[in-house]
Coordinates of C-alpha atoms and ligand atoms in Angstrom, one line a residue:
X1059 CA -81.3 22.0 13.6
X1060 CA -85.0 21.9 12.5
X1061 CA -86.0 23.9 9.5
X1062 CA -87.9 26.3 11.9
X1063 CA -84.7 27.1 14.1
X1064 CA -82.8 27.6 10.7
X1065 CA -85.3 30.2 9.4
X1066 CA -85.1 31.8 12.7
X1067 CA -81.2 32.0 12.8
X1068 CA -81.2 33.1 9.0
X1069 CA -83.8 35.8 10.0
X1070 CA -81.3 37.0 13.0
X1071 CA -78.2 37.0 10.9
X1072 CA -80.1 39.3 8.4
X1073 CA -81.2 41.3 11.1
X1074 CA -77.7 41.7 12.4
X1075 CA -76.4 42.4 9.1
X1076 CA -79.2 45.1 8.5
X1077 CA -78.1 46.8 12.0
X1078 CA -74.7 47.3 10.2
X1079 CA -76.4 48.9 7.4
X1080 CA -78.2 51.6 9.9
X1081 CA -75.0 52.0 11.6
X1082 CA -73.0 52.9 8.5
X1083 CA -75.8 55.2 7.3
X1084 CA -76.1 56.8 10.5
X1085 CA -72.7 57.8 10.3
X1086 CA -72.9 59.4 6.5
X1087 CA -74.6 62.5 5.1
X1088 CA -73.1 62.6 1.7
X1089 CA -73.9 59.7 0.0
X1090 CA -72.5 58.1 -3.4
X1091 CA -74.8 55.3 -4.6
X1092 CA -73.3 53.3 -8.0
X1093 CA -74.5 50.8 -10.1
X1094 CA -72.9 48.7 -13.0
X1095 CA -72.0 49.7 -16.5
X1096 CA -74.4 48.6 -19.4
X1097 CA -76.9 49.1 -16.7
X1098 CA -80.1 46.7 -16.7
X1099 CA -83.6 47.2 -15.0
X1100 CA -82.2 45.5 -11.7
X1101 CA -79.3 47.9 -11.8
X1102 CA -81.4 51.3 -12.5
X1103 CA -84.3 50.1 -10.1
X1104 CA -81.7 49.4 -7.3
X1105 CA -80.2 52.8 -7.8
X1106 CA -83.3 54.8 -8.0
X1107 CA -84.8 52.8 -5.1
X1108 CA -81.6 53.4 -3.0
X1109 CA -81.9 57.3 -4.0
X1110 CA -85.5 57.6 -3.1
X1111 CA -84.9 55.5 0.3
X1112 CA -82.0 57.8 1.2
X1113 CA -83.7 61.2 0.6
X1114 CA -86.6 59.9 2.7
X1115 CA -83.8 59.6 5.4
X1116 CA -82.9 63.0 4.7
X1117 CA -79.5 62.1 3.4
X1118 CA -77.5 63.9 0.2
X1119 CA -77.4 62.0 -2.4
X1120 CA -75.9 61.6 -5.8
X1121 CA -76.8 58.8 -8.3
X1122 CA -74.2 58.0 -10.9
X1123 CA -74.2 55.2 -13.5
X1124 CA -71.0 55.2 -16.3
X1125 CA -73.5 54.6 -19.0
X1126 CA -76.4 56.3 -20.1
X1127 CA -80.0 55.4 -19.0
X1128 CA -82.0 53.7 -21.8
X1129 CA -84.8 55.6 -22.8
X1130 CA -87.2 52.7 -21.8
X1131 CA -86.5 53.4 -18.3
X1132 CA -87.5 56.9 -18.2
X1133 CA -90.6 55.9 -16.3
X1134 CA -88.1 55.1 -13.1
X1135 CA -88.2 57.8 -10.6
X1136 CA -85.1 59.7 -10.5
X1137 CA -83.9 58.3 -13.7
X1138 CA -83.6 61.9 -15.1
X1139 CA -81.2 62.7 -12.0
X1140 CA -78.7 59.9 -12.8
X1141 CA -75.3 61.3 -13.5
X1142 CA -72.5 59.6 -15.8
X1143 CA -69.6 60.8 -13.4
X1144 CA -69.6 61.8 -10.0
X1145 CA -67.9 64.9 -8.9
X1146 CA -64.6 63.2 -8.8
X1147 CA -62.8 65.5 -6.2
X1148 CA -65.9 65.5 -3.9
X1149 CA -65.6 63.8 -0.7
X1150 CA -68.5 61.6 0.1
X1151 CA -69.0 59.7 3.6
X1152 CA -70.1 56.6 2.1
X1153 CA -70.4 54.8 -1.2
X1154 CA -73.4 52.4 -1.9
X1155 CA -72.6 49.7 -4.8
X1156 CA -75.7 48.1 -6.0
X1157 CA -76.0 45.0 -8.2
X1158 CA -71.9 45.1 -8.7
X1159 CA -70.6 41.6 -8.4
X1160 CA -66.9 43.2 -8.4
X1161 CA -65.4 46.7 -8.0
X1162 CA -64.6 46.9 -11.6
X1163 CA -68.3 46.6 -12.7
X1164 CA -68.7 50.1 -11.2
X1165 CA -66.5 51.5 -14.0
X1166 CA -65.1 55.3 -14.0
X1167 CA -67.6 55.8 -11.4
X1168 CA -65.4 54.2 -8.7
X1169 CA -61.6 54.4 -10.4
X1170 CA -61.9 58.3 -11.2
X1171 CA -62.8 58.9 -7.4
X1172 CA -60.0 61.1 -5.5
X1173 CA -61.1 60.2 -2.1
X1174 CA -62.5 56.5 -2.0
X1175 CA -65.3 56.2 0.7
X1176 CA -66.2 53.2 2.5
X1177 CA -68.2 51.3 0.4
X1178 CA -71.6 49.5 1.4
X1179 CA -71.9 46.4 -1.1
X1180 CA -75.5 45.1 -2.0
X1181 CA -75.5 42.6 -4.5
X1182 CA -77.2 39.1 -5.3
X1183 CA -74.5 37.5 -7.4
X1184 CA -73.0 34.5 -6.2
X1185 CA -69.4 35.5 -7.5
X1186 CA -69.7 38.7 -5.3
X1187 CA -66.2 39.5 -4.3
X1188 CA -67.0 41.0 -1.3
X1189 CA -65.3 44.6 -1.7
X1190 CA -67.0 46.4 0.8
X1191 CA -66.7 47.1 4.3
X1192 CA -70.0 45.8 4.8
X1193 CA -71.4 43.3 2.3
X1194 CA -75.1 42.3 1.9
X1195 CA -74.7 39.7 -0.3
X1196 CA -77.8 37.4 -0.8
X1197 CA -77.5 35.1 -3.6
X1198 CA -80.6 33.3 -3.4
X1199 CA -82.1 36.4 -4.1
X1200 CA -83.6 37.1 -7.7
X1201 CA -82.5 40.5 -7.8
X1202 CA -80.6 43.1 -5.9
X1203 CA -84.5 44.6 -5.6
X1204 CA -85.6 42.1 -4.0
X1205 CA -83.2 42.1 -1.1
X1206 CA -83.7 45.7 -1.1
X1207 CA -87.4 45.5 -0.5
X1208 CA -86.7 43.0 2.5
X1209 CA -84.1 45.5 3.9
X1210 CA -85.4 48.8 3.4
X1211 CA -88.4 48.7 6.0
X1212 CA -86.0 47.3 8.4
X1213 CA -83.9 50.3 8.2
X1214 CA -86.7 52.9 8.6
X1215 CA -87.7 53.4 5.0
X1216 CA -91.5 53.2 4.1
X1217 CA -92.2 51.9 0.8
X1218 CA -93.7 54.4 -1.3
X1219 CA -95.2 53.7 -4.6
X1220 CA -92.4 55.5 -6.1
X1221 CA -90.0 53.1 -4.3
X1222 CA -91.9 50.2 -5.2
X1223 CA -92.2 51.0 -8.7
X1224 CA -88.2 51.0 -8.9
X1225 CA -88.1 48.0 -6.9
X1226 CA -90.5 45.9 -8.7
X1227 CA -88.6 46.9 -11.8
X1228 CA -85.7 44.9 -10.6
X1229 CA -87.8 41.8 -10.1
X1230 CA -89.4 42.0 -13.4
X1231 CA -86.3 42.3 -15.9
X1232 CA -84.1 40.2 -13.7
X1233 CA -86.4 37.3 -13.6
X1234 CA -87.9 38.0 -17.3
X1235 CA -91.2 38.4 -15.7
X1236 CA -90.9 35.7 -13.1
X1237 CA -90.2 32.8 -15.4
X1238 CA -86.7 31.8 -14.9
X1239 CA -85.1 29.4 -12.7
X1240 CA -84.4 31.1 -9.2
X1241 CA -88.0 32.5 -8.8
X1242 CA -89.0 31.4 -5.6
X1243 CA -92.5 31.6 -3.9
X1244 CA -90.7 34.3 -1.8
X1245 CA -89.9 36.3 -4.8
X1246 CA -93.5 36.0 -6.0
X1247 CA -94.9 37.2 -2.4
X1248 CA -91.9 40.3 -2.4
X1249 CA -93.3 41.0 -5.8
X1250 CA -97.1 40.9 -4.6
X1251 CA -96.1 43.6 -1.7
X1252 CA -94.8 45.9 -4.1
X1253 CA -98.1 45.7 -5.9
X1254 CA -99.9 46.3 -2.6
X1255 CA -97.5 49.4 -2.2
X1256 CA -98.9 50.7 -5.6
X1257 CA -96.7 49.5 -8.2
X1258 CA -98.4 48.7 -11.5
X1259 CA -96.8 45.2 -12.9
X1260 CA -98.4 45.4 -16.1
X1261 CA -97.1 49.0 -17.0
X1262 CA -93.7 47.9 -15.5
X1263 CA -93.5 44.9 -17.7
X1264 CA -94.6 46.5 -20.7
X1265 CA -91.9 49.4 -20.3
X1266 CA -89.1 47.6 -18.9
X1267 CA -89.3 44.3 -20.9
X1268 CA -91.8 44.0 -23.8
X1269 CA -91.0 47.3 -25.8
X1270 CA -87.8 47.2 -27.9
X1271 CA -86.6 50.2 -29.7
X1272 CA -86.5 50.2 -33.3
X1273 CA -82.8 50.0 -33.7
X1274 CA -82.7 46.8 -31.7
X1275 CA -85.2 45.2 -33.9
X1276 CA -83.0 46.2 -36.9
X1277 CA -80.3 44.4 -35.4
X1278 CA -82.4 41.4 -34.7
X1279 CA -83.3 41.5 -38.4
X1280 CA -79.8 41.5 -39.8
X1281 CA -78.8 38.8 -37.5
X1282 CA -81.6 36.5 -38.2
X1283 CA -81.1 37.0 -41.8
X1284 CA -77.3 36.0 -41.6
X1285 CA -78.3 33.2 -38.8
X1286 CA -77.0 29.7 -39.7
X1287 CA -77.6 26.4 -37.8
X1288 CA -75.4 23.6 -37.1
X1289 CA -75.3 20.5 -34.8
X1290 CA -77.9 22.3 -32.3
X1291 CA -75.7 25.6 -32.4
X1292 CA -77.4 28.7 -33.8
X1293 CA -75.2 31.4 -34.6
X1294 CA -74.8 34.8 -36.6
X1295 CA -72.3 37.5 -37.2
X1296 CA -72.7 41.2 -36.8
X1297 CA -69.9 43.1 -38.6
X1298 CA -69.1 46.8 -37.9
X1299 CA -71.2 47.7 -41.0
X1300 CA -74.0 46.3 -39.5
X1301 CA -73.7 48.0 -36.3
X1302 CA -73.3 51.2 -38.0
X1303 CA -76.3 50.7 -40.3
X1304 CA -78.6 50.5 -36.9
X1305 CA -77.3 53.1 -34.9
X1306 CA -74.5 55.7 -35.7
X1307 CA -74.2 56.8 -31.9
X1308 CA -74.9 54.6 -29.2
X1309 CA -74.2 50.7 -29.1
X1310 CA -77.3 48.6 -29.7
X1311 CA -77.2 45.4 -27.3
X1312 CA -77.7 42.0 -29.3
X1313 CA -78.4 40.1 -25.7
X1314 CA -82.6 39.9 -27.2
X1315 CA -81.1 38.5 -30.4
X1316 CA -79.0 35.6 -28.8
X1317 CA -82.0 34.7 -26.6
X1318 CA -84.4 34.6 -29.3
X1319 CA -81.8 32.4 -31.1
X1320 CA -81.5 29.9 -28.0
X1321 CA -85.3 29.7 -27.8
X1322 CA -85.6 27.9 -31.1
X1323 CA -86.7 24.3 -30.4
X1324 CA -84.1 22.5 -32.5
X1325 CA -81.4 24.6 -30.8
X1326 CA -79.0 24.1 -27.8
X1327 CA -77.3 27.2 -27.7
X1328 CA -76.6 30.3 -29.6
X1329 CA -73.8 32.5 -30.4
X1330 CA -73.9 36.0 -31.7
X1331 CA -70.3 36.9 -32.9
X1332 CA -70.1 40.8 -33.0
X1333 CA -67.2 42.9 -34.6
X1334 CA -66.7 46.2 -32.5
X1335 CA -65.0 49.3 -33.6
X1336 CA -62.2 49.0 -31.5
X1337 CA -61.5 45.8 -33.9
X1338 CA -62.2 43.3 -31.0
X1339 CA -64.5 40.4 -31.4
X1340 CA -67.4 40.2 -28.8
X1341 CA -69.2 36.8 -28.6
X1342 CA -72.4 36.6 -26.6
X1343 CA -73.3 33.1 -25.9
X1344 CA -77.1 32.0 -24.5
X1345 CA -78.3 28.4 -23.8
X1346 CA -81.3 26.3 -22.5
X1347 CA -81.1 23.7 -20.0
X1348 CA -79.0 21.4 -19.8
X1349 CA -76.5 23.3 -21.5
X1350 CA -73.9 25.1 -19.9
X1351 CA -72.1 28.1 -21.9
X1352 CA -70.0 29.6 -19.0
X1353 CA -67.7 26.5 -20.0
X1354 CA -67.5 27.5 -23.6
X1355 CA -67.0 31.2 -22.6
X1356 CA -64.4 30.4 -19.9
X1357 CA -62.6 28.3 -22.6
X1358 CA -62.3 31.2 -24.6
X1359 CA -61.1 33.5 -22.0
X1360 CA -64.5 34.8 -20.8
X1361 CA -66.9 33.8 -18.4
X1362 CA -70.8 34.0 -17.3
X1363 CA -73.5 32.1 -16.1
X1364 CA -74.6 28.9 -17.1
X1365 CA -77.2 30.2 -19.4
X1366 CA -75.4 33.6 -20.5
X1367 CA -71.8 34.1 -20.9
X1368 CA -69.8 35.9 -23.3
X1369 CA -66.1 36.4 -24.4
X1370 CA -63.7 38.7 -26.0
X1371 CA -61.7 37.5 -29.0
X1372 CA -58.3 39.5 -30.3
X1373 CA -58.2 37.8 -33.5
X1374 CA -59.6 38.1 -37.3
X1375 CA -63.3 37.8 -37.7
X1376 CA -63.0 34.6 -39.6
X1377 CA -60.9 33.0 -37.3
X1378 CA -63.0 34.0 -34.0
X1379 CA -66.0 32.3 -36.1
X1380 CA -63.9 29.0 -36.7
X1381 CA -62.6 28.8 -32.9
X1382 CA -66.0 29.7 -31.4
X1383 CA -67.8 27.0 -33.6
X1384 CA -65.0 24.3 -32.8
X1385 CA -64.9 24.9 -28.9
X1386 CA -68.7 25.0 -29.0
X1387 CA -69.5 21.7 -30.8
X1388 CA -66.8 19.9 -28.8
X1389 CA -68.2 21.2 -25.4
X1390 CA -71.6 20.1 -26.3
X1391 CA -70.6 16.8 -27.3
X1392 CA -68.4 16.6 -24.2
X1393 CA -71.5 17.9 -22.2
X1394 CA -74.0 15.4 -23.9
X1395 CA -71.6 12.6 -23.3
X1396 CA -71.4 13.5 -19.5
X1397 CA -75.3 13.9 -19.1
X1398 CA -75.5 10.3 -20.5
X1399 CA -73.0 9.0 -17.9
X1400 CA -75.3 10.4 -15.2
X1401 CA -78.7 8.8 -16.4
Ligands
MN2781 MN1 -78.9 41.9 -10.8

């Protein structure tokens, strides 16, 4: 088949899928939209865009996320109407899951539901478990909002400035402002369409990606002060006291810290080893190509992507540090040996 024929086929397949979306939507009036725990910009962008779209289609809609919306996302339309849990005994006709790789990612928002409605599953993770009755999974899309930008007009939704703002937020955050592997010409064209529809790229990037909470930077300061570098591994430890010092209430994310450490020129990968109040040790791994930290995380009972992965360990902190460093060092040596063989 020629490229042109293939593109045409893909177009009709997507079309047929969207026809199924239209069909399930036409039968539903009370719709619950859920996104994943610890929501990021793509999760909240998809959630609020879907909310606006369904309102436009005259549906009654409830938006739910297990965890709170971070203050930096307050600019998103409908962000103040995102609830922490659904009315557990209410009967919804349809549940739309956005940006969730599997059912568990929805957290209590799903498990607490007494009447489990059929699920429309819209996501871009390769690992998606197809847990819906209808599954719109496009793993070559940079973000779930990229899928929605394509889909919404085809099911009769007009992309307003508000909807475009939510959609562009997902594109900007999941691609770190269009600078990661996986950003295609199509991603950029999609973004351009959203700017045409009125979304403000500079403002969205500033709010969702650039500005940091004070507590986040305090956590980075502690982490960087304690950082050690050995054999291309930058690692640091955040104990319970550190977490309590930066914030007594909400858990402050250390993802940015891990990214920053993995960006150091002499570093191959980073590990942020974090003690949580439940006594468990969480480890966040980051790397730059060609290093793959998902191998290391899996070996320690966790998982994730090549460049970002994590695991949880139920052992004392000292032992956890030792184990993480041992596995990371061995894996890096093995990965380098394999790379040299390929050359
Ligand atoms: Mn996403």
